CSV table of C-alpha atoms in Angstrom, one decimal:
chain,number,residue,atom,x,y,z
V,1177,UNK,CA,-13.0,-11.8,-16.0
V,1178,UNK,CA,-13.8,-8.2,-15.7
V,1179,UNK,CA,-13.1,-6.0,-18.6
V,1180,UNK,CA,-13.3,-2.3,-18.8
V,1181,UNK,CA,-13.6,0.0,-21.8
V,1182,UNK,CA,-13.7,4.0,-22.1
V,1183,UNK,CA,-14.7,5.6,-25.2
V,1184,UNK,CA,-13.6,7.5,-27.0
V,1185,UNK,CA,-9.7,7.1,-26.1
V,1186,UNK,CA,-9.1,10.6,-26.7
V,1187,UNK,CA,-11.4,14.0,-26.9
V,1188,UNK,CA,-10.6,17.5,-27.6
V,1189,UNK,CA,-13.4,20.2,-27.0
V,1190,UNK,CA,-13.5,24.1,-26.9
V,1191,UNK,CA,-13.9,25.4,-23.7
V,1192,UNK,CA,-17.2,25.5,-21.8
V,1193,UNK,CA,-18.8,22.8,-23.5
V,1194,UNK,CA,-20.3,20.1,-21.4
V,1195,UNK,CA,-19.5,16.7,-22.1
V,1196,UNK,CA,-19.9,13.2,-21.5
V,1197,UNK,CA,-17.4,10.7,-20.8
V,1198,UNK,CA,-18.2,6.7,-21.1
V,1199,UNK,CA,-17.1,3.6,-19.1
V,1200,UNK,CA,-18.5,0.2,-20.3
V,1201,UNK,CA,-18.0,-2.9,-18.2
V,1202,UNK,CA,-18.6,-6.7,-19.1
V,1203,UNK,CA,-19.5,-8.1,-15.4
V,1204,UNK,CA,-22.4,-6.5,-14.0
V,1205,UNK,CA,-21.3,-8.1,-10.5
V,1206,UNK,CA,-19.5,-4.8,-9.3
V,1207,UNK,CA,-19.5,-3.3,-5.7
V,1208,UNK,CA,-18.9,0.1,-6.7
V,1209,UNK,CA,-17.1,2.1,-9.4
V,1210,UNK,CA,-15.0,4.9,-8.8
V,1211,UNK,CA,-13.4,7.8,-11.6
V,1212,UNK,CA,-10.4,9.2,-11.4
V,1213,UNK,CA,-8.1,12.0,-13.3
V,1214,UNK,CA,-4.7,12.1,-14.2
V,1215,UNK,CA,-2.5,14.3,-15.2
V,1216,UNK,CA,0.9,13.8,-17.1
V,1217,UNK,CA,3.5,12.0,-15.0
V,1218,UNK,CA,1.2,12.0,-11.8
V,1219,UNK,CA,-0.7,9.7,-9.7
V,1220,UNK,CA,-4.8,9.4,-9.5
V,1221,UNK,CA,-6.8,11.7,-8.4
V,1222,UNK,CA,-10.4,10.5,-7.1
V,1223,UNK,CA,-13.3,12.7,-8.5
V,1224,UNK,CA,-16.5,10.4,-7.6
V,1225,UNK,CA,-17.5,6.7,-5.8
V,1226,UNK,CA,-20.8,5.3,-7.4
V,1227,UNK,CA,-21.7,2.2,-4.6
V,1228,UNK,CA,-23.6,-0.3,-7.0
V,1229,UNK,CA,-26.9,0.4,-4.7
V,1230,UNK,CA,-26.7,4.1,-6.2
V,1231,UNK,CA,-28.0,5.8,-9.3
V,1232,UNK,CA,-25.6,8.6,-9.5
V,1233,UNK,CA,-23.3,10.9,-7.5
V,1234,UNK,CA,-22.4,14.5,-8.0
V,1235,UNK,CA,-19.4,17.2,-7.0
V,1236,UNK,CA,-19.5,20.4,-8.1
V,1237,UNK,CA,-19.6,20.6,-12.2
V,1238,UNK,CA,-18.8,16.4,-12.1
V,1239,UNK,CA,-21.8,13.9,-12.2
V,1240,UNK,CA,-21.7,11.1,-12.6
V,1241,UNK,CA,-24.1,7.8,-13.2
V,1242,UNK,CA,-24.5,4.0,-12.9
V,1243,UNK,CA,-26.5,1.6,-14.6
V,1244,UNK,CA,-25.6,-2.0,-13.5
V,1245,UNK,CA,-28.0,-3.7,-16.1
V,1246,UNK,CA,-26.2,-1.9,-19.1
V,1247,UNK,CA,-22.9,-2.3,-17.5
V,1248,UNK,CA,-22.2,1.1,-18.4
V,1249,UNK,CA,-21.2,4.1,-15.8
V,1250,UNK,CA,-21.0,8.1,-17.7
V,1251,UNK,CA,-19.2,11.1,-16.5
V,1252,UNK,CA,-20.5,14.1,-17.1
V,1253,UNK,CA,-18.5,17.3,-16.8
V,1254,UNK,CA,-20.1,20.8,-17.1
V,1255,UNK,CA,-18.7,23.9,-18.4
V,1256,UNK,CA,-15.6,22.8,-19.3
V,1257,UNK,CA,-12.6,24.5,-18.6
V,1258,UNK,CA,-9.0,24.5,-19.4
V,1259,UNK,CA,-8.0,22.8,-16.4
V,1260,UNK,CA,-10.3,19.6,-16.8
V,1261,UNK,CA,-7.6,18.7,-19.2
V,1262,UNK,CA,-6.1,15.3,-18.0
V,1263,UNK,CA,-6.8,11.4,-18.6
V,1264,UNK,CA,-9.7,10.4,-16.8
V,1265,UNK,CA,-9.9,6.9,-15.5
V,1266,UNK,CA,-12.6,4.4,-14.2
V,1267,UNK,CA,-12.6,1.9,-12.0
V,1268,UNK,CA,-14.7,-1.3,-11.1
V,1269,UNK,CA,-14.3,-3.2,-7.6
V,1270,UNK,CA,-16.0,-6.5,-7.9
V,1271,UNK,CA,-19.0,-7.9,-5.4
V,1272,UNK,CA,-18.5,-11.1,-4.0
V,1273,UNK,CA,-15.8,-11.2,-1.2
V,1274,UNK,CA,-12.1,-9.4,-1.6
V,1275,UNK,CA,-12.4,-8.6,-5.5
V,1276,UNK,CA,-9.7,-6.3,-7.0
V,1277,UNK,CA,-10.1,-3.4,-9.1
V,1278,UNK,CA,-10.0,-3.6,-13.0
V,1279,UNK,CA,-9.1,0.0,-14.5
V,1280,UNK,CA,-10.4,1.2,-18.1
V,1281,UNK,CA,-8.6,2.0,-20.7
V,1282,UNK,CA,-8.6,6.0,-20.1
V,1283,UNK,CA,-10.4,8.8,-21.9
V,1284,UNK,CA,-7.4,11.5,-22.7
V,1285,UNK,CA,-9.3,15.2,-22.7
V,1286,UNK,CA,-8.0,18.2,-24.2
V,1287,UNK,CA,-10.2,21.2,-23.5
V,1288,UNK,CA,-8.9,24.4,-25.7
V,1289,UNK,CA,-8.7,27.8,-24.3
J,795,UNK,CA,-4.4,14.9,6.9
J,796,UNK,CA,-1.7,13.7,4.8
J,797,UNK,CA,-1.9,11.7,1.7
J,798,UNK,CA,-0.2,8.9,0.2
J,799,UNK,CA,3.3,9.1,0.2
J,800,UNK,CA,5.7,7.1,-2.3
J,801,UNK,CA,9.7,6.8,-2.0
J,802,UNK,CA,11.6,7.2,-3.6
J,803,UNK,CA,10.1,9.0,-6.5
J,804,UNK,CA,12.1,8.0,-9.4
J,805,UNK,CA,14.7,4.9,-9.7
J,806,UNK,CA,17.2,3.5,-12.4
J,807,UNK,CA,18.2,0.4,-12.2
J,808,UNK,CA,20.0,-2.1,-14.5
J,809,UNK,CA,18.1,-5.5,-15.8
J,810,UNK,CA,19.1,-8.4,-13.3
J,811,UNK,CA,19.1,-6.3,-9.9
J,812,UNK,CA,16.2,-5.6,-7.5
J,813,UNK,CA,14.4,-3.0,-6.4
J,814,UNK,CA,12.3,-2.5,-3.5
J,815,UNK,CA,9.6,0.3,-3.8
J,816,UNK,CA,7.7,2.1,-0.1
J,817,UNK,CA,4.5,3.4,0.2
J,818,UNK,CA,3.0,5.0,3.6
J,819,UNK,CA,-0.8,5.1,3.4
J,820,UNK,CA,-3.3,8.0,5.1
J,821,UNK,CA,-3.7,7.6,8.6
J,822,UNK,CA,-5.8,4.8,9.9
J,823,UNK,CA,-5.9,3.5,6.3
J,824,UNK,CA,-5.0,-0.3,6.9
J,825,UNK,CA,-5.4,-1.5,3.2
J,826,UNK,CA,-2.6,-0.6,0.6
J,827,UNK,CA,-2.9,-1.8,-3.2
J,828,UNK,CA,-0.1,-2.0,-5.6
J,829,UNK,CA,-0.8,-0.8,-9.1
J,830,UNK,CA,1.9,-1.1,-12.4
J,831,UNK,CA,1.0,1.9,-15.3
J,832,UNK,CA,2.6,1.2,-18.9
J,833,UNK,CA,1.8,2.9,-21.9
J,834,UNK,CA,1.1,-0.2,-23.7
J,835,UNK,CA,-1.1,-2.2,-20.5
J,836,UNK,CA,-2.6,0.8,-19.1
J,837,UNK,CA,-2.7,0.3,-14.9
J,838,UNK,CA,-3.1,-3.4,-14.0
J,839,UNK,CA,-3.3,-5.1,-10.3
J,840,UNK,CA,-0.2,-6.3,-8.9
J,841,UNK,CA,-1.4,-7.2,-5.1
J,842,UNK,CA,-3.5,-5.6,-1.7
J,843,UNK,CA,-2.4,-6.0,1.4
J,844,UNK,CA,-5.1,-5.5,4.8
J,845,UNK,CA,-3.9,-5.7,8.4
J,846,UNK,CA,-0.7,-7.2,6.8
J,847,UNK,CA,-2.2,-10.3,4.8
J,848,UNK,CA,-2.3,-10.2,1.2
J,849,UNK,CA,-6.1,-10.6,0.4
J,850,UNK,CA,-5.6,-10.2,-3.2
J,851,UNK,CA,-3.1,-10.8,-6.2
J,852,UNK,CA,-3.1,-10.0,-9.9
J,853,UNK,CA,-1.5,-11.4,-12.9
J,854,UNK,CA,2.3,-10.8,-12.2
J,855,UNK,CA,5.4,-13.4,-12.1
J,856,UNK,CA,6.8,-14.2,-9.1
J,857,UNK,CA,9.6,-12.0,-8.9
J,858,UNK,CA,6.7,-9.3,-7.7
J,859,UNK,CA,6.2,-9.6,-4.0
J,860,UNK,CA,5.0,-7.2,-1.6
J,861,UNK,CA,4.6,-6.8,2.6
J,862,UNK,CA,2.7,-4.9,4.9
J,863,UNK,CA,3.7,-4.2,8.2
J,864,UNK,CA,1.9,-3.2,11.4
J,865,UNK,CA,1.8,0.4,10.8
J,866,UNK,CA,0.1,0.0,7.2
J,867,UNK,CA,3.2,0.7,5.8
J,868,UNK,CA,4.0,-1.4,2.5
J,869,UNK,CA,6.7,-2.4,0.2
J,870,UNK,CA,7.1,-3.8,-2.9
J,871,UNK,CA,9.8,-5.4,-4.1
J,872,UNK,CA,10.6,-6.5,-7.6
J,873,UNK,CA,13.8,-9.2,-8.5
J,874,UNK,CA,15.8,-9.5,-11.3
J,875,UNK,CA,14.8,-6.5,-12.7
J,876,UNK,CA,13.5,-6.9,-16.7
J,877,UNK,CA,13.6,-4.3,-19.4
J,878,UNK,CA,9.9,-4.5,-19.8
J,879,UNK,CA,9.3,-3.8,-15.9
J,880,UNK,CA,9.8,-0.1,-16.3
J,881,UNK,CA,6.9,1.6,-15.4
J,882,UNK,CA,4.8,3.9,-13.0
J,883,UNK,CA,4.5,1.9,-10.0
J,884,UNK,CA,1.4,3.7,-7.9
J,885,UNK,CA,0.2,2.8,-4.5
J,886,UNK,CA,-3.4,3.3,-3.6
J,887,UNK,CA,-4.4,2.9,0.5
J,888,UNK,CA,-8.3,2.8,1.6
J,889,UNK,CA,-10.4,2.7,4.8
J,890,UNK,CA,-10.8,-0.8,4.8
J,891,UNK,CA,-10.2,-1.9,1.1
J,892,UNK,CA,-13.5,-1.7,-0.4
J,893,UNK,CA,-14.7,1.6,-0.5
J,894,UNK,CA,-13.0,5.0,-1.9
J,895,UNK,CA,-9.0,4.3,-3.2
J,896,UNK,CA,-6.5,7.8,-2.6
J,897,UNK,CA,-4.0,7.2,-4.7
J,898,UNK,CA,0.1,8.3,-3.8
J,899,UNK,CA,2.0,10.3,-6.3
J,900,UNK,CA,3.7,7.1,-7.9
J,901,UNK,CA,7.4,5.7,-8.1
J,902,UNK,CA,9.4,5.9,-11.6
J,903,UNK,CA,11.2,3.1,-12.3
J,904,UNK,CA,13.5,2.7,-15.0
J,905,UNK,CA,15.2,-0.2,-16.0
J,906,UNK,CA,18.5,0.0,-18.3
């Protein structure tokens, strides 16, 4: 069974820093991962899909990576700003026929003004 | 194009009745996946649907069941409603259920 884990849980940094947010999963068997942001009361926003034949993806001041061996995916944010502040989520879609999607936990970021 | 599109947006209902949840997924999108959000459980599974057969189910009772029809519209419906089924109910559709989820804006369900 496929379990997902973000830490930390929660993260508050000053504004313009860059930072790194982790997702740790237990089966290495994954077809892709995708991250995600959420703010209060909303639905999911997507931010990146990793495929698991790829290394990394980026979008503007997002990258982020994948190492299937490790079983660990990071998000990296640049220049933080204000309005980064939200939950961010990952997600892991298992290989191997119609596999459902296992969510993390959720890293909560506050950036401060 | 439009998005994902959830009705109704917010629901209260009393413990015992049942509630049936609708979710309209981007155009030529023909998989829709069910998610529940909780404080406590996070977002967890409940079912996908593709070309209107379920191709994959999650961990809930059987008083969670869901449909697609030919359109790629879905439902969920939810029986004798239970205190502990309040909760964020979000719908997700993709291209053909594997790749990239877009995620609607969610249903709030409250159960007194």
């Amino acid at each position: 069974k496929q379990e997902v884990t973000q830490i930390p849980a929660a993260l508050s940094v000053p504004e313009g820093e860059n930072l790194v947010l982790n997702c740790s999963f237990t089966d290495s068997a994954i077809y892709n991962l995708q991250w995600f942001r959420q703010d209060p009361g909303k639905g999911l926003t997507s931010l990146l899909l990793i495929q698991s034949s790829q290394r990394e993806q980026t979008s503007g001041r997002l990258n982020a990576s994948l190492d299937k061996s490790s079983g660990r995916s990071t998000l990296y944010i640049a220049a933080s700003q204000p309005g980064d502040s939200a939950t961010y989520l990952c997600a892991v879609r298992g290989s191997g026929g119609y596999q459902k999607v296992t969510f993390g936990t959720g890293t909560k970021l506050q950036v401060i003004p | 194009k439009a998005g994902v599109t959830q009705t109704p947006r917010y629901l209260i209902k009393t413990r015992g009745q049942q509630v049936t949840l609708s979710c309209s997924p981007i155009s030529g999108h023909r998989s829709v996946s069910w998610y529940q959000q909780t404080p406590g459980q996070g977002l967890q599974f409940l079912f996908e649907y593709f070309s209107e057969t379920q191709r994959n189910k999650g961990n809930f009772p059987g008083r969670f069941s869901g449909r697609q029809f030919s359109n790629s519209r879905s439902e969920m419906n939810v029986s004798t409603l239970e205190l502990g089924d309040s909760a964020l109910y979000l719908c997700a559709s993709s291209g053909d259920g594997y790749n990239e989820q877009f995620f609607g804006p969610g249903t709030r369900l409250t159960v007194l």
